[in-house]
Coordinates of C-alpha atoms in Angstrom, one line a residue:
M164 CA -64.7 54.0 -33.5
I165 CA -61.7 55.6 -35.1
D166 CA -62.5 57.9 -38.0
Y167 CA -59.8 57.5 -40.5
R168 CA -61.8 59.4 -43.1
K169 CA -60.4 62.8 -42.0
A170 CA -56.9 61.5 -41.2
T171 CA -53.8 61.6 -43.3
V172 CA -52.1 58.3 -43.0
P173 CA -48.3 58.0 -43.7
V174 CA -47.3 55.1 -45.9
W175 CA -43.8 53.8 -46.6
T176 CA -42.9 51.7 -49.7
L177 CA -40.5 49.1 -48.5
A178 CA -38.1 47.1 -50.8
T179 CA -36.1 44.1 -49.7
G180 CA -33.3 44.6 -52.2
D181 CA -31.7 47.2 -54.4
V182 CA -34.4 47.3 -57.1
Q183 CA -34.9 49.8 -59.8
V184 CA -38.4 50.6 -61.0
P185 CA -40.1 53.8 -62.2
A186 CA -41.0 56.3 -59.5
L187 CA -44.8 56.0 -59.2
A188 CA -45.8 57.3 -55.8
G189 CA -45.1 61.0 -56.2
D190 CA -45.2 63.5 -53.4
G191 CA -49.0 64.0 -53.1
P192 CA -51.6 62.2 -51.2
M193 CA -53.3 59.1 -52.6
T194 CA -56.5 57.1 -52.0
A195 CA -56.7 53.5 -50.7
E196 CA -57.5 52.4 -54.3
R197 CA -54.5 54.2 -55.6
L198 CA -52.3 52.6 -53.0
G199 CA -53.6 49.1 -53.9
E200 CA -52.9 49.8 -57.6
L201 CA -49.4 51.0 -56.7
R202 CA -48.6 47.8 -54.8
G203 CA -49.7 45.7 -57.8
V204 CA -47.6 47.7 -60.3
L205 CA -44.5 47.6 -58.1
A206 CA -44.9 43.9 -57.6
V207 CA -45.0 43.4 -61.4
L208 CA -42.0 45.7 -62.1
A209 CA -39.7 44.6 -59.3
D210 CA -37.9 41.3 -58.9
A211 CA -37.4 41.7 -55.1
P212 CA -40.5 41.8 -52.8
I213 CA -42.1 45.2 -52.4
A214 CA -44.3 46.0 -49.4
T215 CA -46.1 49.0 -48.0
L216 CA -46.3 50.0 -44.4
E217 CA -49.0 52.3 -43.1
A218 CA -49.1 54.1 -39.7
H219 CA -52.6 54.3 -38.1
P220 CA -53.7 55.5 -34.7
L221 CA -53.5 52.8 -32.1
P222 CA -57.1 51.7 -31.2
A223 CA -58.0 52.0 -27.5
Q224 CA -59.4 48.5 -27.5
L225 CA -57.1 46.0 -29.0
D226 CA -57.0 42.2 -28.3
R227 CA -53.2 41.8 -27.9
S228 CA -53.6 38.1 -26.9
R229 CA -53.9 37.2 -30.6
G230 CA -50.4 38.4 -31.3
I231 CA -46.8 37.7 -30.4
P232 CA -45.2 40.3 -28.1
L233 CA -41.6 41.5 -28.7
D234 CA -39.7 43.9 -26.4
A235 CA -38.1 47.1 -27.5
V236 CA -34.6 45.5 -28.0
S237 CA -35.8 42.8 -30.4
P238 CA -34.6 43.2 -34.0
L239 CA -38.1 43.9 -35.4
A240 CA -38.9 46.6 -32.8
Q241 CA -35.5 48.2 -33.4
H242 CA -35.8 48.2 -37.2
L243 CA -39.3 49.7 -36.9
S244 CA -38.1 52.4 -34.4
Q245 CA -35.2 53.3 -36.7
L246 CA -37.6 53.6 -39.7
V247 CA -40.0 55.8 -37.8
A248 CA -37.3 58.0 -36.4
E249 CA -35.7 58.6 -39.7
A250 CA -39.0 59.3 -41.4
A251 CA -40.0 61.8 -38.7
R252 CA -36.9 63.8 -39.3
N253 CA -37.7 64.1 -43.1
S254 CA -41.5 64.3 -43.1
S255 CA -43.8 66.5 -41.1
V256 CA -46.6 64.1 -41.9
A257 CA -44.7 61.2 -40.4
A258 CA -43.6 63.3 -37.4
K259 CA -47.2 64.3 -36.6
A260 CA -48.6 60.8 -37.1
T261 CA -46.0 59.1 -34.9
A262 CA -45.4 61.8 -32.3
G263 CA -47.2 59.9 -29.6
G264 CA -45.1 56.8 -30.0
E265 CA -48.2 54.6 -30.1
N266 CA -49.4 53.4 -33.6
L267 CA -50.9 50.5 -35.3
Y268 CA -48.7 49.7 -38.3
Q269 CA -49.9 47.6 -41.2
L270 CA -47.5 45.9 -43.5
V271 CA -49.1 44.7 -46.8
V272 CA -47.2 42.3 -49.0
P273 CA -48.5 41.9 -52.6
A274 CA -49.9 38.6 -53.7
K275 CA -47.0 37.9 -56.1
F276 CA -44.7 37.6 -53.1
A277 CA -47.2 36.6 -50.5
A278 CA -47.7 33.3 -52.4
Q279 CA -44.1 32.3 -51.2
F280 CA -45.4 32.1 -47.6
G281 CA -47.7 29.1 -48.2
R282 CA -51.3 28.6 -49.2
G283 CA -52.4 28.3 -45.6
V284 CA -51.6 31.9 -45.0
V285 CA -52.6 33.7 -48.1
C286 CA -55.9 32.0 -48.9
S287 CA -59.0 32.5 -46.7
M288 CA -60.1 29.3 -45.1
G289 CA -63.7 30.2 -44.4
S290 CA -64.7 30.4 -40.7
K291 CA -61.1 29.9 -39.6
A292 CA -60.1 33.1 -41.4
V293 CA -63.0 35.1 -40.0
A294 CA -62.2 33.9 -36.5
G295 CA -58.6 35.0 -37.1
G296 CA -59.9 38.6 -37.6
I297 CA -59.3 39.3 -41.3
R298 CA -59.2 43.1 -41.7
G299 CA -58.6 45.2 -44.8
P300 CA -56.2 48.1 -44.8
L301 CA -58.9 50.5 -43.7
V302 CA -60.7 48.6 -41.0
D303 CA -60.7 49.7 -37.3
S304 CA -59.0 46.9 -35.4
A305 CA -61.1 47.6 -32.3
T306 CA -64.5 47.4 -33.9
G307 CA -63.9 45.5 -37.1
K308 CA -65.8 48.1 -39.0
I309 CA -64.7 49.4 -42.4
V310 CA -63.6 53.0 -42.3
A311 CA -62.8 53.7 -45.9
G312 CA -61.6 57.0 -47.3
A313 CA -58.3 57.7 -45.5
T314 CA -55.7 59.9 -47.2
F315 CA -52.3 58.2 -47.7
M316 CA -49.1 60.3 -47.9
P317 CA -45.8 58.8 -49.1
V318 CA -43.2 59.4 -46.3
G319 CA -39.6 60.6 -46.6
K320 CA -37.6 62.0 -49.5
A321 CA -37.1 60.1 -52.7
A322 CA -34.0 58.1 -53.2
A323 CA -32.1 57.8 -56.5
A324 CA -34.3 57.8 -59.5
G325 CA -36.8 55.1 -59.4
A326 CA -35.6 53.1 -56.3
A327 CA -38.9 51.3 -55.5
G328 CA -41.2 54.1 -56.4
G329 CA -39.4 56.7 -54.3
A330 CA -39.0 54.1 -51.6
G331 CA -35.8 55.7 -50.4
A332 CA -38.5 56.6 -47.9
T333 CA -37.9 53.0 -46.7
A334 CA -35.2 54.4 -44.5
G335 CA -36.5 58.0 -44.6
A336 CA -33.3 59.1 -46.1
A337 CA -32.3 60.9 -49.3
A338 CA -29.4 58.5 -49.9
S339 CA -29.4 56.5 -53.0
G340 CA -29.7 52.8 -53.9
A341 CA -29.0 50.0 -51.5
A342 CA -28.1 52.4 -48.6
A343 CA -31.6 53.7 -48.5
L344 CA -33.0 50.1 -48.5
T345 CA -30.9 48.7 -45.7
V346 CA -33.6 49.0 -43.0
A347 CA -36.4 47.5 -45.2
A348 CA -35.1 44.0 -45.8
P349 CA -34.7 42.9 -42.1
L350 CA -37.9 44.8 -41.2
V351 CA -40.0 43.0 -43.7
L352 CA -38.3 39.7 -43.0
M353 CA -38.9 39.9 -39.2
A354 CA -42.5 41.2 -39.7
V355 CA -43.4 38.4 -42.1
A356 CA -41.7 35.8 -39.9
V357 CA -43.6 36.8 -36.7
G358 CA -46.9 37.4 -38.6
V359 CA -46.7 33.9 -40.2
S360 CA -45.8 32.4 -36.9
A361 CA -48.7 34.2 -35.2
H362 CA -51.1 33.0 -37.9
A363 CA -50.0 29.4 -37.5
D364 CA -50.4 29.6 -33.8
R365 CA -53.9 31.0 -34.2
M366 CA -54.7 28.0 -36.4
R367 CA -53.2 25.8 -33.7
Q368 CA -55.4 27.3 -31.0
Q369 CA -58.5 26.8 -33.1
A370 CA -57.6 23.2 -33.8
I371 CA -56.9 22.5 -30.1
E372 CA -60.3 23.9 -29.1
H373 CA -62.1 21.7 -31.7
I374 CA -60.1 18.6 -30.9
T375 CA -60.7 18.9 -27.1
E376 CA -64.4 19.2 -27.7
L377 CA -64.5 16.3 -30.1
L378 CA -62.4 14.0 -27.9
E379 CA -64.6 14.6 -24.9
Q380 CA -67.5 13.1 -26.9
L381 CA -65.5 10.4 -28.6
H382 CA -63.4 8.7 -25.8
E383 CA -60.9 7.5 -28.4
E384 CA -57.6 6.8 -26.5
K385 CA -55.3 6.5 -29.6
L386 CA -56.5 9.9 -31.0
D387 CA -56.2 11.4 -27.5
D388 CA -52.6 10.2 -27.3
E389 CA -51.9 11.8 -30.7
H390 CA -53.5 15.0 -29.6
S391 CA -51.4 15.0 -26.4
A392 CA -48.1 14.4 -28.3
L393 CA -48.9 17.4 -30.7
D394 CA -50.0 19.7 -27.9
G395 CA -46.9 18.9 -26.0
C396 CA -44.8 20.5 -28.8
R397 CA -46.0 24.0 -28.1
D398 CA -43.6 24.7 -25.2
A399 CA -40.5 24.0 -27.2
I400 CA -41.7 25.8 -30.3
D401 CA -42.7 28.9 -28.2
K402 CA -39.3 29.1 -26.6
A403 CA -37.5 28.6 -29.9
T404 CA -39.6 31.3 -31.4
A405 CA -38.7 33.8 -28.6
I406 CA -35.0 33.0 -28.8
L407 CA -34.7 33.2 -32.6
L408 CA -36.7 36.5 -32.8
D409 CA -34.2 37.9 -30.3
R410 CA -31.3 36.7 -32.5
G411 CA -30.4 33.9 -30.1
T412 CA -29.3 30.3 -30.9
V413 CA -31.6 27.4 -30.6
G414 CA -30.0 24.7 -28.5
I415 CA -30.7 21.0 -27.9
S416 CA -32.0 21.7 -24.4
L417 CA -35.2 23.2 -25.8
G418 CA -36.4 19.9 -27.0
L419 CA -37.2 21.2 -30.5
D420 CA -35.9 18.0 -32.1
S421 CA -38.4 15.8 -30.3
A422 CA -41.2 18.2 -31.1
V423 CA -40.4 18.1 -34.8
H424 CA -40.4 14.3 -34.6
A425 CA -43.8 14.3 -33.1
I426 CA -45.1 16.7 -35.7
N427 CA -43.6 14.7 -38.6
T428 CA -45.2 11.5 -37.2
A429 CA -48.6 13.2 -37.1
L430 CA -48.1 14.5 -40.6
G431 CA -47.3 11.0 -41.8
A432 CA -50.5 9.7 -40.2
A433 CA -52.4 12.5 -41.9
D434 CA -50.9 11.5 -45.3
R435 CA -51.9 7.9 -44.8
R436 CA -55.4 8.8 -43.8
L437 CA -55.7 11.1 -46.8
A438 CA -54.7 8.2 -49.1
R439 CA -57.3 6.0 -47.5
W440 CA -60.0 8.6 -47.9
R441 CA -59.2 9.2 -51.6
S442 CA -59.2 5.4 -52.2
A443 CA -62.6 5.1 -50.5
L444 CA -64.1 7.9 -52.6
D445 CA -62.7 6.4 -55.8
K446 CA -64.4 3.1 -55.1
L447 CA -67.9 4.7 -54.9
P448 CA -70.1 4.3 -57.9
P449 CA -70.1 7.7 -59.8
G450 CA -73.3 9.7 -59.8
E451 CA -75.2 7.2 -57.6
P452 CA -76.6 7.8 -54.0
V453 CA -74.5 6.4 -51.2
E454 CA -75.9 4.7 -48.2
V455 CA -74.8 6.6 -45.1
G456 CA -74.0 3.5 -43.1
A457 CA -71.6 2.3 -45.9
L458 CA -70.0 5.7 -46.1
A459 CA -69.4 5.8 -42.3
K460 CA -67.3 2.6 -42.6
S461 CA -64.6 4.5 -44.5
F462 CA -65.3 7.9 -42.7
P463 CA -66.3 6.9 -39.1
G464 CA -68.7 9.4 -37.6
I465 CA -69.2 11.4 -40.7
D466 CA -73.0 11.4 -40.1
E467 CA -72.5 12.5 -36.4
E468 CA -71.9 15.9 -34.8
G469 CA -68.4 14.8 -33.8
G470 CA -66.9 11.5 -34.8
R471 CA -63.5 10.0 -35.5
F472 CA -63.3 11.4 -39.0
R473 CA -63.8 15.0 -37.9
T474 CA -61.3 14.5 -35.1
Q475 CA -58.7 13.2 -37.6
L476 CA -59.3 16.3 -39.8
E477 CA -58.6 18.6 -36.8
L478 CA -55.5 16.6 -35.9
A479 CA -54.2 17.1 -39.4
S480 CA -54.9 20.9 -39.1
L481 CA -53.0 21.0 -35.8
A482 CA -50.0 19.2 -37.2
V483 CA -49.9 21.5 -40.2
A484 CA -50.1 24.6 -38.0
L485 CA -47.3 23.4 -35.8
K486 CA -45.2 22.5 -38.8
R487 CA -45.7 25.9 -40.3
R488 CA -44.3 27.5 -37.1
V489 CA -41.3 25.2 -37.2
I490 CA -40.6 26.0 -40.9
V491 CA -40.6 29.7 -40.1
L492 CA -38.1 29.1 -37.3
Q493 CA -35.8 27.2 -39.7
A494 CA -36.2 29.9 -42.3
V495 CA -35.4 32.7 -39.8
E496 CA -32.4 30.9 -38.5
H497 CA -31.1 30.3 -42.1
A498 CA -31.8 33.9 -43.1
Q499 CA -30.0 35.4 -40.1
S500 CA -27.0 33.3 -41.0
D501 CA -26.9 35.3 -44.3
P502 CA -28.0 38.8 -43.2
G503 CA -26.9 40.3 -46.5
N504 CA -29.7 38.6 -48.4
P505 CA -32.3 37.7 -45.8
F506 CA -35.6 37.7 -47.7
E507 CA -34.4 35.4 -50.5
A508 CA -32.9 33.0 -48.0
F509 CA -36.1 33.1 -46.0
T510 CA -38.4 32.4 -48.9
R511 CA -36.1 29.7 -50.2
V512 CA -36.4 27.7 -47.0
L513 CA -40.1 28.3 -46.8
K514 CA -40.9 27.2 -50.3
R515 CA -39.0 23.9 -50.0
D516 CA -40.9 22.6 -47.0
Q517 CA -44.2 24.4 -47.4
Q518 CA -45.1 22.5 -50.6
R519 CA -45.8 19.3 -48.7
L520 CA -48.1 21.1 -46.3
D521 CA -49.9 22.9 -49.2
D522 CA -50.4 19.5 -50.9
L523 CA -51.8 17.9 -47.8
E524 CA -54.2 20.8 -47.2
S525 CA -55.3 20.8 -50.8
G526 CA -55.8 17.1 -50.8
I527 CA -58.0 17.2 -47.6
A528 CA -60.0 20.1 -49.1
R529 CA -60.7 18.1 -52.3
V530 CA -61.8 15.2 -50.2
L531 CA -64.2 17.4 -48.3
V532 CA -65.6 18.9 -51.5
R533 CA -66.2 15.4 -53.0
L534 CA -67.9 14.2 -49.8
S535 CA -70.2 17.2 -49.6
A536 CA -71.3 16.6 -53.2
L537 CA -72.5 13.0 -52.4
E538 CA -76.2 12.2 -52.3
P539 CA -76.9 10.1 -49.2
A540 CA -79.3 7.3 -49.7
R541 CA -81.7 5.8 -47.2
P542 CA -80.6 2.5 -45.6
N543 CA -81.4 -0.7 -47.5
G544 CA -84.0 -2.8 -45.8
L545 CA -87.1 -5.0 -46.2
R546 CA -89.4 -2.4 -44.8
P547 CA -91.0 -0.1 -47.5
V548 CA -91.7 2.6 -44.9
F549 CA -89.3 4.2 -42.4
T550 CA -90.2 5.7 -39.0
P551 CA -90.1 9.5 -38.5
G552 CA -87.0 9.1 -36.3
E553 CA -85.1 7.3 -39.1
V554 CA -86.1 9.9 -41.6
D555 CA -84.9 12.7 -39.2
R556 CA -81.6 10.9 -38.7
L557 CA -81.1 10.6 -42.5
L558 CA -81.9 14.3 -43.0
R559 CA -79.5 15.4 -40.2
A560 CA -76.8 13.2 -41.7
T561 CA -77.4 14.6 -45.2
H562 CA -77.2 18.1 -43.8
R563 CA -73.9 17.4 -42.0
I564 CA -72.3 15.8 -45.0
H565 CA -73.3 18.6 -47.4
R566 CA -71.8 21.1 -45.0
L567 CA -68.4 19.5 -44.9
A568 CA -67.1 21.8 -47.7
D569 CA -68.3 25.0 -45.9
G570 CA -65.4 27.5 -45.8
V571 CA -63.1 25.2 -47.8
T572 CA -61.0 26.7 -50.5
V573 CA -59.3 24.5 -53.1
D574 CA -56.4 26.1 -54.9
G575 CA -57.7 29.6 -54.2
R576 CA -56.0 32.6 -55.7
P577 CA -53.4 34.1 -53.4
G578 CA -54.1 37.6 -52.3
D579 CA -52.3 40.5 -50.6
V580 CA -51.2 39.6 -47.1
A581 CA -51.5 42.1 -44.2
I582 CA -49.5 42.0 -41.0
E583 CA -50.4 44.4 -38.2
I584 CA -47.9 45.6 -35.6
A585 CA -49.0 47.5 -32.5
R586 CA -46.2 49.7 -31.2
D587 CA -46.2 51.2 -27.7
R588 CA -44.4 54.3 -26.4
D589 CA -41.5 52.2 -25.0
G590 CA -40.8 50.8 -28.4
S591 CA -42.1 47.3 -27.7
V592 CA -44.4 45.7 -30.3
V593 CA -47.1 43.1 -30.7
V594 CA -47.3 41.4 -34.1
F595 CA -50.7 40.0 -35.1
P596 CA -51.4 37.0 -37.4
A597 CA -50.8 37.5 -41.1
V598 CA -54.1 37.4 -42.8
P599 CA -55.4 37.9 -46.4
V600 CA -56.5 41.4 -47.3

């Protein structure tokens, strides 16, 4: 276990534009609580996104399979290397902490700006978020244990008065204004893009695992075909991601157009199913128990361990996860075409298309909450007494229905988003999924 309690952790304050806010960081060390407060204040005072970047020791045990690897010549790796090199020349704290070349960097984007990335990233979704490995800024990535109490030290010399709280340290230079912020915008853009993409791919992996298990029990050919069509999109999306993150151009030969068509078709099916589910719930008598058999007609398999309804839920999750990756690709491509203003271009593209996904996820979440609140009734029949087996089936069905809303968040408050980047000696990096702090 890494003991951060005795460590001095360098922290950069990154701005994505030439913003002017009061200098708040100062030159002395600060606690984790103070750093969190600083992020919040800067987010309120600045119009452009403000983020913080911390440099922690690289854990000996780190599951790199969860992240997206980028080589040393990729834009993100180069921007990070430039930042570290400049900071090391101007700060003994940064030089000492990054001397080995191996570090775990954590970029934290305040909630005010993280909300622009979509509800599916910034709000914890119960077990899915836990499986994704949510970690706070003072958690050992190898063990998952909280190691609070690190000392944070602002890195680099201050820029012109008030540039992002002394965040001329963004580039580790004493230059003023926009010149000191030139490294930050593309660094934050690429880190957010890769982190969001990795998060969406993590959600895709989880959905695939659930769908495969459910379909093995269900033997439903139409749903199996839908699953195959969506799963077949991964290759084109992975290749397009790799090309764009290396500043290449996505061509027709990748097959991304056909992948997008398959994803949009699946999202259309999810929208239609959601409309049917809402209609079925609206027709139920309010406040009265509902017979499980009647409920299963509109929600097939809801009283079973698997079932068509649960498979359809996972297919919707898979389509959303894939679409989020495609949206990030489109945003990065658009932002790179306007490098002078990358973050605004990036968030503009994200916001336009993410709203549909957010609405779909919110709608499904509300359906699950409404279903979980229902009171299942015993089957209607002439017999006044039911067998123990029938009673057991009713109890199991009731338990499964009530658990439908476990881990579901409806319109949760957005929180700070953390993106961790493991950097090796050769300058290559692995970017882990963006998660709520």
